Short mmCIF file of C-alpha atoms in Angstrom, two decimals:
data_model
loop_
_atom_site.label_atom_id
_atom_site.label_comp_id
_atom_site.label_asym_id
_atom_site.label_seq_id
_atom_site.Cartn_x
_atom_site.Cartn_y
_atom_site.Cartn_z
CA UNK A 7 0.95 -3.11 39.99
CA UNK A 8 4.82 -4.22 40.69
CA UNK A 9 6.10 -6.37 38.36
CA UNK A 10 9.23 -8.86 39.02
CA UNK A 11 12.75 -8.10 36.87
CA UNK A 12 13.21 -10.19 34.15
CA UNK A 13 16.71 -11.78 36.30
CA UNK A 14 19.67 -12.80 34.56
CA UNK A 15 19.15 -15.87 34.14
CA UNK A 16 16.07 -15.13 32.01
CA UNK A 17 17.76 -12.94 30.17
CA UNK A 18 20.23 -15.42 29.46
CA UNK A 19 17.55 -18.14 28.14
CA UNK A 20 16.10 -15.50 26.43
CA UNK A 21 19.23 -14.60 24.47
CA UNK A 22 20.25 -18.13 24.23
CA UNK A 23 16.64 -18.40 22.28
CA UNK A 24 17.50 -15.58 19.60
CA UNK A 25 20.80 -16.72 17.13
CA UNK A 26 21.53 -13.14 16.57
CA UNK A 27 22.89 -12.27 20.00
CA UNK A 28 25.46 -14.32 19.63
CA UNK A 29 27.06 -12.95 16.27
CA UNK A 30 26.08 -9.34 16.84
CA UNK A 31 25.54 -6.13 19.71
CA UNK A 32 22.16 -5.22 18.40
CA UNK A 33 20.95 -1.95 19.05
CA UNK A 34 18.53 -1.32 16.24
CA UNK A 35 15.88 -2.64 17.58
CA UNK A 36 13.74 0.49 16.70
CA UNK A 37 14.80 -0.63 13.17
CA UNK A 38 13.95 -4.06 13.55
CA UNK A 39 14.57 -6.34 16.33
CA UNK A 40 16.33 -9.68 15.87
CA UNK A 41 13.43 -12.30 16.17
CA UNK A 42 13.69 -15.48 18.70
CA UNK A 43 13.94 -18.50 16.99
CA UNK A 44 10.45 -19.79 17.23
CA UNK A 45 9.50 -17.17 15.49
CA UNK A 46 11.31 -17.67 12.43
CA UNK A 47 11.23 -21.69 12.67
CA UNK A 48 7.12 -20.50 12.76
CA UNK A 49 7.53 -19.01 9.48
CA UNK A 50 10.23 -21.66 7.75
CA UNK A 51 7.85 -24.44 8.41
CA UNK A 52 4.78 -23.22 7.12
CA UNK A 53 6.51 -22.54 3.80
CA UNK A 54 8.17 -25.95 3.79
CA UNK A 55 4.54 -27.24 4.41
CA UNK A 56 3.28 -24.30 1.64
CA UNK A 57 5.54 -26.13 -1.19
CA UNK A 58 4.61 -29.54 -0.20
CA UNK A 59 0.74 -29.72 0.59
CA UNK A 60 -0.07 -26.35 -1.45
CA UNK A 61 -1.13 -23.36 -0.09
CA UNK A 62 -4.66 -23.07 0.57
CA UNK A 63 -4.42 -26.77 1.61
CA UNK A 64 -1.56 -25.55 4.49
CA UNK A 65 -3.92 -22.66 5.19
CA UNK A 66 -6.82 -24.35 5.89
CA UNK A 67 -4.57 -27.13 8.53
CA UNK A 68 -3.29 -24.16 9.92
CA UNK A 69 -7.06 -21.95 10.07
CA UNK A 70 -7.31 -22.18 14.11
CA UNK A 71 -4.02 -20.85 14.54
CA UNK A 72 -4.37 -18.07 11.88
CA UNK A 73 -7.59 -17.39 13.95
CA UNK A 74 -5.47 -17.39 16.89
CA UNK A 75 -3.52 -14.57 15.90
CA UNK A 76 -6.76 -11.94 16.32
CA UNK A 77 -7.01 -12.99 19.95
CA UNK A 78 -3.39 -12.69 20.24
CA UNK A 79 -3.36 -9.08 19.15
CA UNK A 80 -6.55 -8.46 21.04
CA UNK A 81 -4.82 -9.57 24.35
CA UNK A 82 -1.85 -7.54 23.74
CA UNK A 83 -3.59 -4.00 23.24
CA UNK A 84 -6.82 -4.69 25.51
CA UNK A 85 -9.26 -4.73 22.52
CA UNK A 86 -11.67 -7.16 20.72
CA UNK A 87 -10.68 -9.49 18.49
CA UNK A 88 -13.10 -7.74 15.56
CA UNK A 89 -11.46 -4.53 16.67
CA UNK A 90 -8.01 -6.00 14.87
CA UNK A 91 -7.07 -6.20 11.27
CA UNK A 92 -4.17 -7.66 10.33
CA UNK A 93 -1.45 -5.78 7.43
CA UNK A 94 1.99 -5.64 6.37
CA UNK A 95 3.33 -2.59 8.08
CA UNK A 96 2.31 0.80 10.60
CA UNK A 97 2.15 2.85 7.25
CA UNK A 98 -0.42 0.52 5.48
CA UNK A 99 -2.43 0.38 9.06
CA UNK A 100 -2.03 4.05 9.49
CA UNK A 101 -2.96 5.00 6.11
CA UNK A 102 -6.33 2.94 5.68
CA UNK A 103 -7.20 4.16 9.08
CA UNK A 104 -6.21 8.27 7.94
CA UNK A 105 -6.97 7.93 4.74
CA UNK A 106 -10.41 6.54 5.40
CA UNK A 107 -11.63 9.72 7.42
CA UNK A 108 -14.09 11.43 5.61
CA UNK A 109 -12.12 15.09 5.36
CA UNK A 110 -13.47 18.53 4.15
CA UNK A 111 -12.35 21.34 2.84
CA UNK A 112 -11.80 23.55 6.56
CA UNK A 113 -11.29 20.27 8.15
CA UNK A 114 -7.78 20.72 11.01
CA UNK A 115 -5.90 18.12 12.20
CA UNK A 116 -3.74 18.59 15.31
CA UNK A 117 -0.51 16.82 15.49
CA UNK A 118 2.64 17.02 17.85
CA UNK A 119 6.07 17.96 16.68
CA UNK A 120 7.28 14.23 16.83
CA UNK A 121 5.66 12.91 13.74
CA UNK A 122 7.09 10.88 11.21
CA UNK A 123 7.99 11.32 7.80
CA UNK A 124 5.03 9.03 6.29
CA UNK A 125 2.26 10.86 8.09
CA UNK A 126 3.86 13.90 7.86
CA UNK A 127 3.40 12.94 3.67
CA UNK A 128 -0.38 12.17 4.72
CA UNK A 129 -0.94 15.14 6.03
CA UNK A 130 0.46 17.13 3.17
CA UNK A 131 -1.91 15.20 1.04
CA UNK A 132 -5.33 16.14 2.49
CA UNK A 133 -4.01 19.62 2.54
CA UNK A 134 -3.48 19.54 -0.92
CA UNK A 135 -6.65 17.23 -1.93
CA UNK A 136 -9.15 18.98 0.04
CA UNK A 137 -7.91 21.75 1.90
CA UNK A 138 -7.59 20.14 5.39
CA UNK A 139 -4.96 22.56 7.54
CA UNK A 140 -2.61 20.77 10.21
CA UNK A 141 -2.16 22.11 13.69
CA UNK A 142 1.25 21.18 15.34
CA UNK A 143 2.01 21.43 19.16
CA UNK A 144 5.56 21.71 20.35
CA UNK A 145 7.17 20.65 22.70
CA UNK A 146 8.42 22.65 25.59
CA UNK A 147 12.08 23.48 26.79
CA UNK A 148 12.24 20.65 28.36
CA UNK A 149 10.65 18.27 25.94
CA UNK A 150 7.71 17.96 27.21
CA UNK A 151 4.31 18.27 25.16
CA UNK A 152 1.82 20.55 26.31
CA UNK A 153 -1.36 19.52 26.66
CA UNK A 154 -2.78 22.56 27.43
CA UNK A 155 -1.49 24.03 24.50
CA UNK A 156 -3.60 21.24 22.53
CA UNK A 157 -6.77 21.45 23.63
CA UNK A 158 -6.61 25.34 23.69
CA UNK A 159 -5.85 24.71 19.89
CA UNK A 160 -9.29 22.43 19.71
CA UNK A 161 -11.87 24.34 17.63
CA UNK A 162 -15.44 23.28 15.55
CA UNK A 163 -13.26 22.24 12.49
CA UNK A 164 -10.69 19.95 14.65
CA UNK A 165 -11.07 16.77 12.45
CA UNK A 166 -8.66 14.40 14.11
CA UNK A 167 -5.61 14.21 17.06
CA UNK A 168 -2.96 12.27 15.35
CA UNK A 169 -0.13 11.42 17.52
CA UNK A 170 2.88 9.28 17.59
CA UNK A 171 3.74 7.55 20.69
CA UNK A 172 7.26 6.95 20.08
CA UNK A 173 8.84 9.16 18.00
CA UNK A 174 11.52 7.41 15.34
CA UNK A 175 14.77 9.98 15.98
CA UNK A 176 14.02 10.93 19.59
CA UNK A 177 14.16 8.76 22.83
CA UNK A 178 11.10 10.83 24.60
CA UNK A 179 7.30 10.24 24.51
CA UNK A 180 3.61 11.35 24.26
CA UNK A 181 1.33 11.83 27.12
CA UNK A 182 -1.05 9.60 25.23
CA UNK A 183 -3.22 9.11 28.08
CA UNK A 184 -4.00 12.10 28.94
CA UNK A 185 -4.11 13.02 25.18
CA UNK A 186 -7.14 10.81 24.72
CA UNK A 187 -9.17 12.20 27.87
CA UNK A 188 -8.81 15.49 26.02
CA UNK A 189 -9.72 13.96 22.70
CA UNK A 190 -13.01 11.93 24.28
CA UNK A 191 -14.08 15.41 26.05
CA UNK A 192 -14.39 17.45 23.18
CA UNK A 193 -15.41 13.97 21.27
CA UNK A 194 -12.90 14.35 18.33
CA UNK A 195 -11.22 11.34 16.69
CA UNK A 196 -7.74 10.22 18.26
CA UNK A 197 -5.45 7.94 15.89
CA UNK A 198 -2.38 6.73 17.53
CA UNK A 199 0.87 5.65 15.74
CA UNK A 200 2.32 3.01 18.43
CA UNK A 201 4.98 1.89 16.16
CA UNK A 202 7.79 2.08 18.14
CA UNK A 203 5.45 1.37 21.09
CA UNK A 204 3.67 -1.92 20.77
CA UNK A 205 6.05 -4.66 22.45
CA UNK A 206 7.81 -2.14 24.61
CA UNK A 207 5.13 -0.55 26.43
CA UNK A 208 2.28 -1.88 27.80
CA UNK A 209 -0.73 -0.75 25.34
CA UNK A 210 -3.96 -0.56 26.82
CA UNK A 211 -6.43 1.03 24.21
CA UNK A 212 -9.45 1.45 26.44
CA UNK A 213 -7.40 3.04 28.87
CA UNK A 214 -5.59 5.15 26.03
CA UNK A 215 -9.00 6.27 24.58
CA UNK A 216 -8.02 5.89 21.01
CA UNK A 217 -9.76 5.26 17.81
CA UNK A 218 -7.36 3.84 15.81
CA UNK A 219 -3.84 2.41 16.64
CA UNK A 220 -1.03 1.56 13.93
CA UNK A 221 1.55 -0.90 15.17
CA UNK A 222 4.57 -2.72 13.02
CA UNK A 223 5.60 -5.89 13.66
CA UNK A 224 9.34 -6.26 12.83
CA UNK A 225 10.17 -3.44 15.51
CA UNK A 226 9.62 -4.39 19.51
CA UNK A 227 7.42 -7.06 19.12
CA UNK A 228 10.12 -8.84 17.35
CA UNK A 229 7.72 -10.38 14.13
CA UNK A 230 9.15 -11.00 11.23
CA UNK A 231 9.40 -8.05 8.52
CA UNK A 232 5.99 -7.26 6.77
CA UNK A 233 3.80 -7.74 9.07
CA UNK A 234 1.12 -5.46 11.31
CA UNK A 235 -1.54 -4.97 12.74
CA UNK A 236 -4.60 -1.95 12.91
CA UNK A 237 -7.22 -1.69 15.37
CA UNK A 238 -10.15 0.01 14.67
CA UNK A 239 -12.68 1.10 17.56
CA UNK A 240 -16.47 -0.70 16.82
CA UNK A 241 -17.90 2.35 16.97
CA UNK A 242 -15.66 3.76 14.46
CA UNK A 243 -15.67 1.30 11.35
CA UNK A 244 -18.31 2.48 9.87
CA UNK A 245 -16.92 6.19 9.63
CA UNK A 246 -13.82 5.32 7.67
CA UNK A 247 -14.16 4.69 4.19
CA UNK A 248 -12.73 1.48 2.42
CA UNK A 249 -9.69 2.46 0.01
CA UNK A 250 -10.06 -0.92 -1.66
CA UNK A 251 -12.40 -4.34 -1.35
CA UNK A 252 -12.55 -7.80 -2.41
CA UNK A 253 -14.77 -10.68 -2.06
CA UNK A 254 -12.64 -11.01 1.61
CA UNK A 255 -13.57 -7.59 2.63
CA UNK A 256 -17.09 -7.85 1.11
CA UNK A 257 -18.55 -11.47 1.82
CA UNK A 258 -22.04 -10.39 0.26
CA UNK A 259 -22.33 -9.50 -3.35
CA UNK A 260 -24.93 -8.99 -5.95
CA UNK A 261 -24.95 -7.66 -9.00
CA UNK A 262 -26.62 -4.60 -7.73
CA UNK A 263 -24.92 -4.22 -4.40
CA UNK A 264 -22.08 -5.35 -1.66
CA UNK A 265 -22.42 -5.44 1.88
CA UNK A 266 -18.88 -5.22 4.05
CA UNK A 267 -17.89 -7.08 6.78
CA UNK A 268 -19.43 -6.12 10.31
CA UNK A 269 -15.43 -6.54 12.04
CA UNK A 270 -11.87 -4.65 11.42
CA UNK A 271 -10.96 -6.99 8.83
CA UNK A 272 -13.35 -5.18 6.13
CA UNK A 273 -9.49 -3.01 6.34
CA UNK A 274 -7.84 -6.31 4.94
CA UNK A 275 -7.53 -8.38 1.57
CA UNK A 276 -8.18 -11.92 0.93
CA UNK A 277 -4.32 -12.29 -0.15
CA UNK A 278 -0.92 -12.37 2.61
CA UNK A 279 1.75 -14.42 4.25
CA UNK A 280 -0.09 -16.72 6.30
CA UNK A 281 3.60 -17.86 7.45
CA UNK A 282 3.97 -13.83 7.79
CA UNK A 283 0.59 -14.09 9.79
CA UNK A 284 1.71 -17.00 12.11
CA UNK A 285 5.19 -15.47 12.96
CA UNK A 286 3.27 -12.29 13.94
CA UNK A 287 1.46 -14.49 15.97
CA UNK A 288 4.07 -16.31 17.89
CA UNK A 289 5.90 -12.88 18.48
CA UNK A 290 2.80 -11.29 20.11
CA UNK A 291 2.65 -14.78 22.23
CA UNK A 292 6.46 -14.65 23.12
CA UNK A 293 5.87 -10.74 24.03
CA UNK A 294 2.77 -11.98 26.48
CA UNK A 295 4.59 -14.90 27.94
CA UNK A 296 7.42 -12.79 29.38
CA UNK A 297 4.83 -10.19 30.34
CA UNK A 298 5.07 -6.74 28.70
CA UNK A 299 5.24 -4.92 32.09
CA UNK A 300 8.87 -6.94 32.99
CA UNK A 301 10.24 -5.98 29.20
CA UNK A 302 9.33 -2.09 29.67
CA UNK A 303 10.86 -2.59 33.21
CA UNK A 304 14.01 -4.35 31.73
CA UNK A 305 14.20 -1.66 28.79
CA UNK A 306 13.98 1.17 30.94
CA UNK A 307 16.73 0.14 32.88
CA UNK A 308 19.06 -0.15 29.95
CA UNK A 309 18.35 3.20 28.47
CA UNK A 310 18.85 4.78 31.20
CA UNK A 311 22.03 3.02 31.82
CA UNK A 312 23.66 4.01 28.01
CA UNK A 313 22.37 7.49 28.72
CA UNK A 314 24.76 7.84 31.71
CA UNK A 315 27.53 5.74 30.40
CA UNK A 316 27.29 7.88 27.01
CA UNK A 317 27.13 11.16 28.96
CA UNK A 318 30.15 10.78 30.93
CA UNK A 319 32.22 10.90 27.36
CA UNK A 320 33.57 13.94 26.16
CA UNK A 321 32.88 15.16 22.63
CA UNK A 322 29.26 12.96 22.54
CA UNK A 323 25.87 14.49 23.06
CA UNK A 324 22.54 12.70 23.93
CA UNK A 325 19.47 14.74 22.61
CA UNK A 326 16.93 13.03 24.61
CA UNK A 327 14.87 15.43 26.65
CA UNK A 328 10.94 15.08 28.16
CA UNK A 329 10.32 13.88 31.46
CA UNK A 330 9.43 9.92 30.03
CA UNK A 331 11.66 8.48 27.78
CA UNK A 332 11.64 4.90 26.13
CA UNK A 333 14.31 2.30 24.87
CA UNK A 334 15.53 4.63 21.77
CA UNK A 335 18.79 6.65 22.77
CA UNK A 336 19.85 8.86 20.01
CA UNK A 337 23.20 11.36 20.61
CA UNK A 338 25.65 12.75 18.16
CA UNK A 339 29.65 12.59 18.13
CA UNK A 340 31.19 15.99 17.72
CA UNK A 341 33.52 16.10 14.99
CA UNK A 342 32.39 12.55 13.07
CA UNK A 343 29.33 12.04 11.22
CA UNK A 344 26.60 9.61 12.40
CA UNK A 345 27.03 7.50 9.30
CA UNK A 346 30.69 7.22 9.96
CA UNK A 347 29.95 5.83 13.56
CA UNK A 348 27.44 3.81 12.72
CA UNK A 349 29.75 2.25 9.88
CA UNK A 350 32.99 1.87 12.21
CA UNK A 351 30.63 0.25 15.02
CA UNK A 352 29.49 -2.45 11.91
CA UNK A 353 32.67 -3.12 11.90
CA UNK A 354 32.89 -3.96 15.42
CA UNK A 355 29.87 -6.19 14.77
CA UNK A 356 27.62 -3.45 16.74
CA UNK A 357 24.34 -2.40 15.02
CA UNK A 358 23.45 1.16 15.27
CA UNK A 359 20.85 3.21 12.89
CA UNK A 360 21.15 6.66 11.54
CA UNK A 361 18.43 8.86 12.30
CA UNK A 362 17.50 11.37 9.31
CA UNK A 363 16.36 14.52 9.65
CA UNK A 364 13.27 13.82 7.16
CA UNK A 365 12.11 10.92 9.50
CA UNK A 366 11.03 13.19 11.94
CA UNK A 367 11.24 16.67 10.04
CA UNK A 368 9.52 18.74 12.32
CA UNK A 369 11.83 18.17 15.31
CA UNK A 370 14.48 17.36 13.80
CA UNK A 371 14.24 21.24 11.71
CA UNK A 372 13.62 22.73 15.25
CA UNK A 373 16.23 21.17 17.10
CA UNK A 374 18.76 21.93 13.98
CA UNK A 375 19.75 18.61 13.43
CA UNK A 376 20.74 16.70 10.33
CA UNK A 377 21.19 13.50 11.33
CA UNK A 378 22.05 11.32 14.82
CA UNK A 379 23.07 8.29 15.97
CA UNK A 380 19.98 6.15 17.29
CA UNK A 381 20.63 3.14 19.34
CA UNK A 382 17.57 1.10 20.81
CA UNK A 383 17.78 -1.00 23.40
CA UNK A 384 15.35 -4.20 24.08
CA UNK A 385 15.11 -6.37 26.48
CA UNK A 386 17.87 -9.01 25.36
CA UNK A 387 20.35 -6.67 25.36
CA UNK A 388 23.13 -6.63 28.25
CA UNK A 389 24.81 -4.04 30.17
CA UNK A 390 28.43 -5.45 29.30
CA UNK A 391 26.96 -4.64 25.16
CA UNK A 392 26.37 -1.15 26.60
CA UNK A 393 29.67 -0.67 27.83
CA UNK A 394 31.61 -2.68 24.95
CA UNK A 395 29.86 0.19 22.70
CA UNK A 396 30.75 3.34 24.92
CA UNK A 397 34.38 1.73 24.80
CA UNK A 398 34.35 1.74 20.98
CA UNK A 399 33.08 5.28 20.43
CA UNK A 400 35.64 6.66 22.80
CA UNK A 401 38.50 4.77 19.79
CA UNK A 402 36.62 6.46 17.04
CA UNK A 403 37.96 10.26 18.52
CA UNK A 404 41.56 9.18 18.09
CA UNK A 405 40.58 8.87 14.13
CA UNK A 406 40.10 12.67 14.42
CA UNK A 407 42.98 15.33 12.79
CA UNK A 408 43.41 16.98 16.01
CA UNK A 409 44.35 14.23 17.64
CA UNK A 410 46.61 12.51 15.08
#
C-alpha cells in the first residue's frame, strides 16, 4: 500500500515540536534520537507528581495509561499485548530472551556477519558454558546475505537463527522476512534484534515469523533513554527459562511452590520508571500518529540523498553496500580519523557517532576497518542539514599537511 510523504510543512511542525532541532544538526539518531517534547514533558510531570503525591500513589492515578503502553507496543509490532514485556534496553530484552533458551552441549546457533558486540559476547558465553558452536553467514560481494547459504547451514543441532535487522556500523539490512520462512520450515527458533529497526521500519512480527524481538527505545522511536521493550511469541514463553523472579513475575506463592505469570511480563520486575514507562509510551504513540510507513518513506529519501551528496566528494568513502539499506550512512575520510571528524563537526554544532570496529566485529574485521563515521538520518532531519554537513567535511581536507 502507497503511503503519502510526510510534506514540508509536517516536517516543519514536527521539528518545531522537538527543541533540539533548533540548537543542533542531529545525525545520531542511531545513537539516540532527540525526543519531541511531549515526550519528555510526559516524563517531567510524572516525577513532579512522583515527589508530590508519592510514588505508588502517582502510579496507581496513572495505572490505565501504564496499561496503555502494552497496547501501544502491541500496535506498533502487530503482536498481543501479553506478547510484550516492557525493560530498560535491546541488551536486557535480548539477553532474557537468549539467555533463557534452554542450550546443550552440541547445540549451533546461526548468525549473520552483522551482529553486534553484546550478542556477539552472548554467544561467546554459551560456547564457553555449555559448548554451544556459532554458525556465521556472510555476506556476499555485494552485501547481500545469502539465504541459501543459511539454510544449507541448517542441521539437527541448529538451536536458534539470531539476526540483527539493522546492523549498528553499516547502513544495509537483513532479509528478515524471508529469514523467518526459512526458520518456520525447518521449525527452529528465530530471535530478532530490531534495535535500530523499531520506529524506522515498519515491524510486523507475524509477517516476520519471529520468536522473539529486542527493540530500544532511545534510538528511532525517539523514547527517552532506558527504556525497551521484548516480545515474546505465546507459544514460546514457556520454553525460555526465567533468569530472575519476584512476587511481580510470580503472582502465586506458597511456601512449597510459585506459579509464573501466563503473559510476557513473567520477563519483567515489579520495580522501573513508570515516568520511563509513560515516555516510552507517548513515543510509540507519536511514531503511530505520523504513521511508520511515511517515516521509513521520509528516511529513505534522506539517506539516499547524503549518500550521493557524500559520494560526489573526493577523498570520502561510503561503505554501505546490499541491495536495501536504511537511515544509517557510515563512510570514512581519507587522511583524518573518524574521531577527528566527528569532533570538528561538534564544533559546528553537527552530531555524528563513531562507529567501532568491536560494535560490529565480524564485519567490521572482514571489511578491514577500524573505525567510521556513522551518520543516521530520521525523519526530522532536512536536506539543507545534509548539505550544511557535506559543506563542512569538504573544510576539514584543507586541515590536511598536503594541502597546507
Amino acid at each position: 500500500m502507497r503511503t503519502s510523504s510526510l510534506t514540508e510543512q509536517e516536517v516543519g511542525q514536527l521539528r518545531a515540536q522537538t527543541k533540539g532541532t533548533d540548537k543542533k544538526i542531529h545525525f545520531n539518531n542511531a545513537g539516540a534520537s532527540l525526543p519531541p517534547d511531549v515526550v519528555v514533558d510526559t516524563v517531567v510531570n510524572y516525577l513532579q507528581e512522583e515527589a508530590t503525591e508519592g510514588g505508588y500513589e502517582t502510579e496507581f492515578k496513572y495505572k490505565d495509561q501504564l496499561e496503555n503502553t502494552y497496547n501501544l507496543i502491541a500496535k506498533l509490532i502487530n503482536a498481543d499485548k501479553d506478547e510484550i514485556a516492557v525493560v530498560e534496553n535491546a541488551s536486557t530484552a535480548w539477553g532474557l530472551a537468549f539467555n533463557g533458551i534452554d542450550f546443550k552441549a552440541g547445540d549451533e546457533i546461526i548468525i549473520s556477519e552483522m551482529e553486534y558486540i553484546t550478542n556477539l559476547i552472548g554467544f561467546l558465553n554459551v560456547k564457553k558454558d555449555y559448548g554451544v558452536e556459532t554458525r556465521v553467514i556472510p555476506n556476499d560481494e555485494h552485501g547481500n546475505f545469502s539465504l541459501t547459504a543459511m539454510e544449507a547451514a541448517i542441521s539437527p543441532k541448529t538451536k536458534l537463527i539470531a539476526i540483527t535487522h539493522i546492523p549498528s556500523t553499516a547502513g544495509s539490512m537483513m532479509p528478515i522476512i524471508e529469514i523467518g520462512k526459512i526458520a518456520r520450515k525447518h521449525n527452529i527458533l528465530y530471535l530478532l534484534d530490531a534495535c535500530q529497526s523499531a520506529g524506522q521500519v515498519p515491524i510486523d512480527v507475524a509477517e516476520i515469523g519471529c520468536d522473539m524481538l529486542s527493540v530500544t527505545g532511545r534510538k528511532y522511536l525517539r523514547a527517552p533513554r532506558g527504556t525497551g521493550f521484548l516480545y515474546v511469541k505465546k507459544e514460546v514463553q514457556d520454553k525460555l527459562k526465567l533468569l530472575f523472579m519476584d512476587g511481580f513475575s510470580t503472582p502465586s506463592v506458597s511456601l512449597t511452590d510459585y506459579q509464573v505469570r501466563a503473559d510476557a511480563r513473567r520477563f519483567e520486575l515489579y520495580e522501573k520508571n513508570r515516568a520511563l514507562t509513560l515516555g516510552l509510551a507517548k513515543a510509540v504513540e507519536y511514531a503511530l500518529n505520523i504513521g511508520v510507513d511515511r517515516i521509513w518513506q521520509r528516511i529513505q529519501l534522506l539517506a539516499n540523498l547524503m549518500r550521493k551528496e557524500l559520494a560526489t566528494i573526493d577523498g570520502i568513502t561510503v561503505h554501505d553496500i546490499g541491495d536495501e539499506k536504511c537511515g544509517i550512512v557510515t563512510f570514512s575520510l581519507n587522511g583524518i580519523d573518524s574521531a577527528n571528524v566527528k569532533s570538528k563537526l561538534a564544533e559546528k554544532h553537527i552530531n555524528v557517532s563513531v562507529g567501532l570496529a568491536k560494535s560490529t566485529l565480524i564485519y567490521m574485521n572482514k571489511n578491514h576497518l577500524s573505525g567510521i563515521v556513522r551518520a543516521s538520518v530520521h525523519y526530522y532531519n532536512t536536506e539543507d542539514e545534509i548539505r550544511v554537513m557535506c559543506k563542512e567535511l569538504v573544510s576539514l581536507f584543507k586541515y590536511l599537511p598536503s594541502n597546507k
